[in-house]
């Protein structure tokens, strides 16, 4: 009986034979999945998204960090070039510096003209074609269009609480009775080398007294609003500090901002304030380079996969 039981158990079919097939070797060699077909043209579908993203970032950067402005007048010659029929300078205006400090004498600033400033140094022609007007507005946002006629660029001469007047026996502007050292002055041929005199003006608190480097061809605090206190510019109207000339390429350079009062009054920006723009530049450089490399990598992979 035991022999019968052993014989019966030996003849029992295994699991593979019960299913009528060969032993399953799926555990030893996993099945290979067919690679998914890559979608063609995905790069071109994503390209408009990349372009729109870049444009949005450009607008945000120019609204809060820095913006390119066109110099359309001769009032800042020869520090900044601007004239009819020539290749006007385009300058990068830093909007971060004055979030941590106030404008100081010698700074070249871009600002919105106060209500009293009715004499514009330039006027942007408004296109009659609405399509052309749209593209001009977009170009303005990107820093390549005509500038706003109410924006000005000048150099800070005196700040709130200081008294400014012109001139002493050596044709120098005085601040608090002391002469300024102005190496940036330019005397345009045919306009003389003597500055127009004006009575002493005490700059109101929170305001700036600004003048052009081309001293005899500049509609600035001396004449705007009839001169005097109405010619002063509120600090709140300052858009930013002109830091670099970015176009044309032959003019690439930083914009000098020597303090004209430093020799007479011993004034100067604290070291920590002077280093702020550089610090922000270094801090922003690393993530910018990293993002740029990632973007280039994504684009290269997309193009290689097509």
Short mmCIF file of C-alpha atoms in Angstrom, two decimals:
data_model
loop_
_atom_site.label_atom_id
_atom_site.label_comp_id
_atom_site.label_asym_id
_atom_site.label_seq_id
_atom_site.Cartn_x
_atom_site.Cartn_y
_atom_site.Cartn_z
CA UNK A 1 0.00 0.00 0.00
CA UNK A 2 2.86 2.26 0.79
CA UNK A 3 4.35 1.40 -2.56
CA UNK A 4 1.15 2.44 -4.23
CA UNK A 5 1.14 5.78 -2.45
CA UNK A 6 4.74 6.46 -3.45
CA UNK A 7 4.09 5.55 -7.02
CA UNK A 8 1.06 7.77 -7.22
CA UNK A 9 2.85 10.78 -5.76
CA UNK A 10 5.74 10.41 -8.18
CA UNK A 11 3.44 10.44 -11.13
CA UNK A 12 1.62 13.64 -10.12
CA UNK A 13 2.18 16.33 -12.76
CA UNK A 14 3.99 19.47 -11.67
CA UNK A 15 2.43 22.93 -11.88
CA UNK A 16 3.89 23.68 -15.26
CA UNK A 17 2.56 20.40 -16.72
CA UNK A 18 -0.91 21.05 -15.28
CA UNK A 19 -1.05 24.25 -17.31
CA UNK A 20 0.14 22.36 -20.34
CA UNK A 21 3.31 24.30 -20.93
CA UNK A 22 7.01 24.51 -20.27
CA UNK A 23 8.38 25.77 -16.97
CA UNK A 24 7.93 29.53 -16.53
CA UNK A 25 11.27 31.31 -16.62
CA UNK A 26 9.80 34.78 -16.30
CA UNK A 27 11.46 35.20 -12.91
CA UNK A 28 14.89 34.63 -14.41
CA UNK A 29 14.59 37.00 -17.36
CA UNK A 30 12.23 39.96 -16.96
CA UNK A 31 10.39 40.97 -20.04
CA UNK A 32 11.71 44.06 -21.86
CA UNK A 33 9.28 46.90 -22.27
CA UNK A 34 9.07 48.54 -25.61
CA UNK A 35 10.47 52.08 -25.48
CA UNK A 36 7.86 54.77 -25.77
CA UNK A 37 7.96 56.71 -28.95
CA UNK A 38 9.11 60.27 -28.31
CA UNK A 39 6.77 62.92 -29.44
CA UNK A 40 8.16 64.83 -32.33
CA UNK A 41 7.96 68.60 -32.40
CA UNK A 42 7.77 69.00 -28.62
CA UNK A 43 10.59 71.57 -28.68
CA UNK A 44 8.67 73.81 -31.06
CA UNK A 45 5.55 73.52 -28.92
CA UNK A 46 7.50 74.59 -25.83
CA UNK A 47 9.45 77.36 -27.57
CA UNK A 48 6.59 79.92 -27.31
CA UNK A 49 6.35 79.17 -23.56
CA UNK A 50 10.08 79.82 -23.18
CA UNK A 51 9.81 83.08 -25.12
CA UNK A 52 6.82 84.32 -23.09
CA UNK A 53 8.57 83.37 -19.84
CA UNK A 54 11.70 85.26 -20.90
CA UNK A 55 9.64 88.34 -21.79
CA UNK A 56 7.76 88.26 -18.47
CA UNK A 57 11.02 87.93 -16.55
CA UNK A 58 12.47 90.83 -18.54
CA UNK A 59 9.53 93.08 -17.68
CA UNK A 60 9.68 92.11 -13.98
CA UNK A 61 13.44 92.70 -13.83
CA UNK A 62 13.08 96.12 -15.42
CA UNK A 63 10.21 97.00 -13.11
CA UNK A 64 11.96 96.10 -9.85
CA UNK A 65 15.70 95.55 -10.39
CA UNK A 66 17.13 97.45 -13.36
CA UNK A 67 16.06 98.99 -16.63
CA UNK A 68 17.68 100.32 -19.78
CA UNK A 69 16.95 103.97 -20.61
CA UNK A 70 17.71 105.97 -23.73
CA UNK A 71 19.55 109.28 -23.29
CA UNK A 72 17.85 111.61 -25.78
CA UNK A 73 19.30 115.04 -24.91
CA UNK A 74 22.65 116.78 -24.72
CA UNK A 75 22.25 117.90 -21.12
CA UNK A 76 24.64 115.23 -19.77
CA UNK A 77 27.38 115.55 -22.40
CA UNK A 78 30.05 114.28 -22.37
CA UNK A 79 29.33 111.85 -19.58
CA UNK A 80 26.34 110.55 -21.55
CA UNK A 81 25.87 111.03 -25.28
CA UNK A 82 22.55 112.17 -26.64
CA UNK A 83 21.71 114.26 -29.70
CA UNK A 84 19.44 114.44 -32.72
CA UNK A 85 20.48 112.10 -35.50
CA UNK A 86 23.22 110.34 -33.54
CA UNK A 87 23.49 106.96 -31.80
CA UNK A 88 22.22 107.88 -28.35
CA UNK A 89 23.56 106.13 -25.28
CA UNK A 90 21.48 103.52 -23.53
CA UNK A 91 22.19 103.25 -19.83
CA UNK A 92 21.42 100.58 -17.26
CA UNK A 93 19.58 102.14 -14.33
CA UNK A 94 19.91 100.31 -11.01
CA UNK A 95 16.67 100.31 -8.99
CA UNK A 96 18.05 98.44 -5.97
CA UNK A 97 20.68 100.84 -4.57
CA UNK A 98 18.19 103.43 -3.33
CA UNK A 99 16.15 100.82 -1.51
CA UNK A 100 18.99 100.76 1.02
CA UNK A 101 20.41 104.27 0.78
CA UNK A 102 19.48 107.76 -0.40
CA UNK A 103 20.83 109.54 -3.48
CA UNK A 104 24.04 111.42 -2.76
CA UNK A 105 25.87 114.32 -4.41
CA UNK A 106 27.56 113.15 -7.59
CA UNK A 107 25.07 110.37 -8.36
CA UNK A 108 23.64 110.35 -11.89
CA UNK A 109 19.95 109.61 -11.42
CA UNK A 110 16.91 109.00 -13.60
CA UNK A 111 13.70 110.45 -12.18
CA UNK A 112 10.15 111.36 -13.05
CA UNK A 113 9.80 115.05 -13.64
CA UNK A 114 7.85 116.77 -10.84
CA UNK A 115 4.62 118.54 -11.72
CA UNK A 116 6.46 121.88 -11.71
CA UNK A 117 8.86 120.59 -14.37
CA UNK A 118 6.98 121.61 -17.49
CA UNK A 119 9.97 122.12 -19.78
CA UNK A 120 10.75 118.79 -21.40
CA UNK A 121 14.14 118.25 -23.00
CA UNK A 122 12.71 115.82 -25.55
CA UNK A 123 9.39 114.54 -26.79
CA UNK A 124 8.60 111.05 -28.02
CA UNK A 125 6.47 111.06 -31.17
CA UNK A 126 3.26 109.11 -30.59
CA UNK A 127 2.42 106.82 -33.55
CA UNK A 128 -1.04 107.23 -35.05
CA UNK A 129 -1.21 103.56 -36.03
CA UNK A 130 -2.49 101.49 -33.04
CA UNK A 131 -0.41 98.47 -34.09
CA UNK A 132 2.74 100.59 -34.22
CA UNK A 133 1.76 102.08 -30.85
CA UNK A 134 1.47 98.58 -29.35
CA UNK A 135 4.92 97.53 -30.55
CA UNK A 136 6.40 100.83 -29.38
CA UNK A 137 4.94 100.17 -25.93
CA UNK A 138 6.43 96.66 -25.87
CA UNK A 139 9.80 98.04 -26.99
CA UNK A 140 9.60 100.61 -24.21
CA UNK A 141 9.03 97.89 -21.61
CA UNK A 142 12.08 96.05 -22.91
CA UNK A 143 14.20 99.20 -22.84
CA UNK A 144 14.56 99.68 -26.59
CA UNK A 145 11.77 102.09 -27.34
CA UNK A 146 11.54 105.85 -27.04
CA UNK A 147 11.78 107.04 -23.43
CA UNK A 148 8.95 108.59 -21.49
CA UNK A 149 9.05 112.35 -22.06
CA UNK A 150 8.59 112.94 -18.32
CA UNK A 151 11.71 111.01 -17.35
CA UNK A 152 14.93 112.96 -16.87
CA UNK A 153 18.57 112.12 -16.18
CA UNK A 154 20.70 114.57 -14.16
CA UNK A 155 23.46 114.65 -11.57
CA UNK A 156 22.71 115.26 -7.90
CA UNK A 157 24.40 118.46 -6.71
CA UNK A 158 22.85 118.99 -3.28
CA UNK A 159 20.45 117.15 -0.97
CA UNK A 160 17.74 118.20 1.46
CA UNK A 161 18.80 120.83 3.99
CA UNK A 162 21.76 122.09 1.96
CA UNK A 163 21.96 125.55 0.40
CA UNK A 164 23.14 125.81 -3.20
CA UNK A 165 24.00 128.93 -5.22
CA UNK A 166 26.09 130.09 -8.16
CA UNK A 167 28.73 131.23 -8.45
CA UNK A 168 31.98 132.27 -6.77
CA UNK A 169 34.74 134.34 -8.36
CA UNK A 170 36.11 131.21 -10.06
CA UNK A 171 32.76 130.29 -11.65
CA UNK A 172 32.09 127.41 -9.24
CA UNK A 173 28.78 126.33 -7.71
CA UNK A 174 28.66 126.68 -3.93
CA UNK A 175 26.96 124.31 -1.48
CA UNK A 176 26.67 125.61 2.07
CA UNK A 177 29.11 128.36 1.06
CA UNK A 178 31.85 125.96 -0.13
CA UNK A 179 32.88 125.51 -3.78
CA UNK A 180 32.31 122.24 -5.60
CA UNK A 181 34.92 120.21 -7.44
CA UNK A 182 33.21 119.17 -10.70
CA UNK A 183 35.61 117.36 -13.08
CA UNK A 184 32.70 116.13 -15.21
CA UNK A 185 31.63 119.59 -16.46
CA UNK A 186 31.43 120.10 -20.23
CA UNK A 187 31.35 123.45 -21.98
CA UNK A 188 29.57 123.06 -25.30
CA UNK A 189 31.24 125.08 -28.06
CA UNK A 190 29.47 128.32 -28.79
CA UNK A 191 27.71 128.54 -25.42
CA UNK A 192 30.48 130.05 -23.37
CA UNK A 193 32.25 128.79 -20.26
CA UNK A 194 30.44 130.85 -17.65
CA UNK A 195 27.57 129.37 -15.65
CA UNK A 196 24.25 131.17 -15.29
CA UNK A 197 24.08 132.67 -11.83
CA UNK A 198 21.17 131.99 -9.48
CA UNK A 199 20.31 133.06 -5.96
CA UNK A 200 20.90 130.83 -2.93
CA UNK A 201 18.27 128.09 -2.57
CA UNK A 202 17.84 125.87 0.48
CA UNK A 203 16.81 122.42 -0.74
CA UNK A 204 13.69 121.20 1.13
CA UNK A 205 14.01 117.98 3.17
CA UNK A 206 13.38 114.88 1.06
CA UNK A 207 14.35 116.72 -2.13
CA UNK A 208 17.37 116.93 -4.46
CA UNK A 209 18.99 119.74 -6.42
CA UNK A 210 20.00 118.33 -9.81
CA UNK A 211 21.97 119.80 -12.72
CA UNK A 212 23.28 118.61 -16.07
CA UNK A 213 26.97 118.08 -16.81
CA UNK A 214 26.59 120.15 -19.99
CA UNK A 215 26.03 123.08 -17.72
CA UNK A 216 24.99 125.64 -20.32
CA UNK A 217 22.59 123.35 -22.19
CA UNK A 218 20.52 121.72 -19.46
CA UNK A 219 16.95 122.39 -18.32
CA UNK A 220 17.44 121.43 -14.68
CA UNK A 221 16.68 122.64 -11.14
CA UNK A 222 17.92 126.13 -12.01
CA UNK A 223 15.12 126.82 -14.48
CA UNK A 224 12.41 124.19 -14.08
CA UNK A 225 9.33 125.44 -12.26
CA UNK A 226 10.72 128.95 -12.52
CA UNK A 227 13.83 128.00 -10.52
CA UNK A 228 14.30 128.12 -6.77
CA UNK A 229 12.52 125.65 -4.50
CA UNK A 230 10.05 124.51 -7.24
CA UNK A 231 13.06 123.25 -9.19
CA UNK A 232 14.00 120.72 -6.52
CA UNK A 233 13.14 117.06 -7.19
CA UNK A 234 11.43 114.87 -4.55
CA UNK A 235 13.51 111.83 -3.64
CA UNK A 236 10.36 109.74 -4.14
CA UNK A 237 10.47 110.65 -7.84
CA UNK A 238 13.86 109.01 -8.32
CA UNK A 239 13.61 105.85 -10.41
CA UNK A 240 17.18 104.68 -9.95
CA UNK A 241 20.87 105.29 -10.36
CA UNK A 242 22.52 105.23 -13.79
CA UNK A 243 25.35 102.71 -13.45
CA UNK A 244 26.55 101.59 -16.88
CA UNK A 245 26.45 102.55 -20.55
CA UNK A 246 25.32 99.35 -22.29
CA UNK A 247 24.88 100.60 -25.89
CA UNK A 248 26.44 101.32 -28.31
CA UNK A 249 29.19 98.70 -27.78
CA UNK A 250 31.91 101.26 -28.43
CA UNK A 251 30.71 103.16 -25.35
CA UNK A 252 30.63 100.28 -22.84
CA UNK A 253 31.75 101.73 -19.54
CA UNK A 254 30.67 102.58 -16.04
CA UNK A 255 29.28 106.02 -15.20
CA UNK A 256 31.51 108.09 -12.95
CA UNK A 257 29.88 109.51 -9.85
CA UNK A 258 32.55 111.54 -8.01
CA UNK A 259 31.16 113.44 -5.06
CA UNK A 260 31.64 117.14 -5.93
CA UNK A 261 31.33 118.03 -2.25
CA UNK A 262 33.91 115.53 -1.04
CA UNK A 263 36.88 117.85 -1.37
CA UNK A 264 35.10 120.70 0.35
CA UNK A 265 32.93 118.90 2.88
CA UNK A 266 34.67 115.56 3.36
CA UNK A 267 31.50 113.67 2.50
CA UNK A 268 31.40 110.11 1.20
CA UNK A 269 29.21 107.05 1.19
CA UNK A 270 29.84 104.46 3.91
CA UNK A 271 31.78 101.43 2.69
CA UNK A 272 28.82 99.09 3.23
CA UNK A 273 26.61 101.24 0.99
CA UNK A 274 29.25 101.44 -1.71
CA UNK A 275 29.53 97.65 -1.73
CA UNK A 276 25.81 96.93 -1.93
CA UNK A 277 25.48 96.94 -5.75
CA UNK A 278 28.54 94.72 -6.11
CA UNK A 279 27.23 92.35 -3.44
CA UNK A 280 23.87 92.03 -5.14
CA UNK A 281 25.58 91.50 -8.47
CA UNK A 282 27.71 88.65 -7.12
CA UNK A 283 24.75 87.09 -5.29
CA UNK A 284 22.61 87.19 -8.42
CA UNK A 285 25.34 85.91 -10.73
CA UNK A 286 25.39 82.31 -9.43
CA UNK A 287 21.66 81.50 -9.76
CA UNK A 288 21.57 83.29 -13.11
CA UNK A 289 24.42 81.20 -14.51
CA UNK A 290 22.88 78.02 -13.06
CA UNK A 291 19.49 78.71 -14.60
CA UNK A 292 21.10 79.57 -17.89
CA UNK A 293 22.95 76.27 -17.99
CA UNK A 294 19.80 74.33 -17.09
CA UNK A 295 17.87 76.09 -19.86
CA UNK A 296 20.60 75.35 -22.41
CA UNK A 297 20.61 71.70 -21.27
CA UNK A 298 16.84 71.37 -21.65
CA UNK A 299 16.88 72.93 -25.10
CA UNK A 300 19.77 70.70 -26.22
CA UNK A 301 18.03 67.54 -25.00
CA UNK A 302 14.81 68.55 -26.72
CA UNK A 303 16.57 69.13 -30.01
CA UNK A 304 18.57 65.88 -29.72
CA UNK A 305 15.41 63.86 -29.08
CA UNK A 306 13.70 65.04 -32.24
#
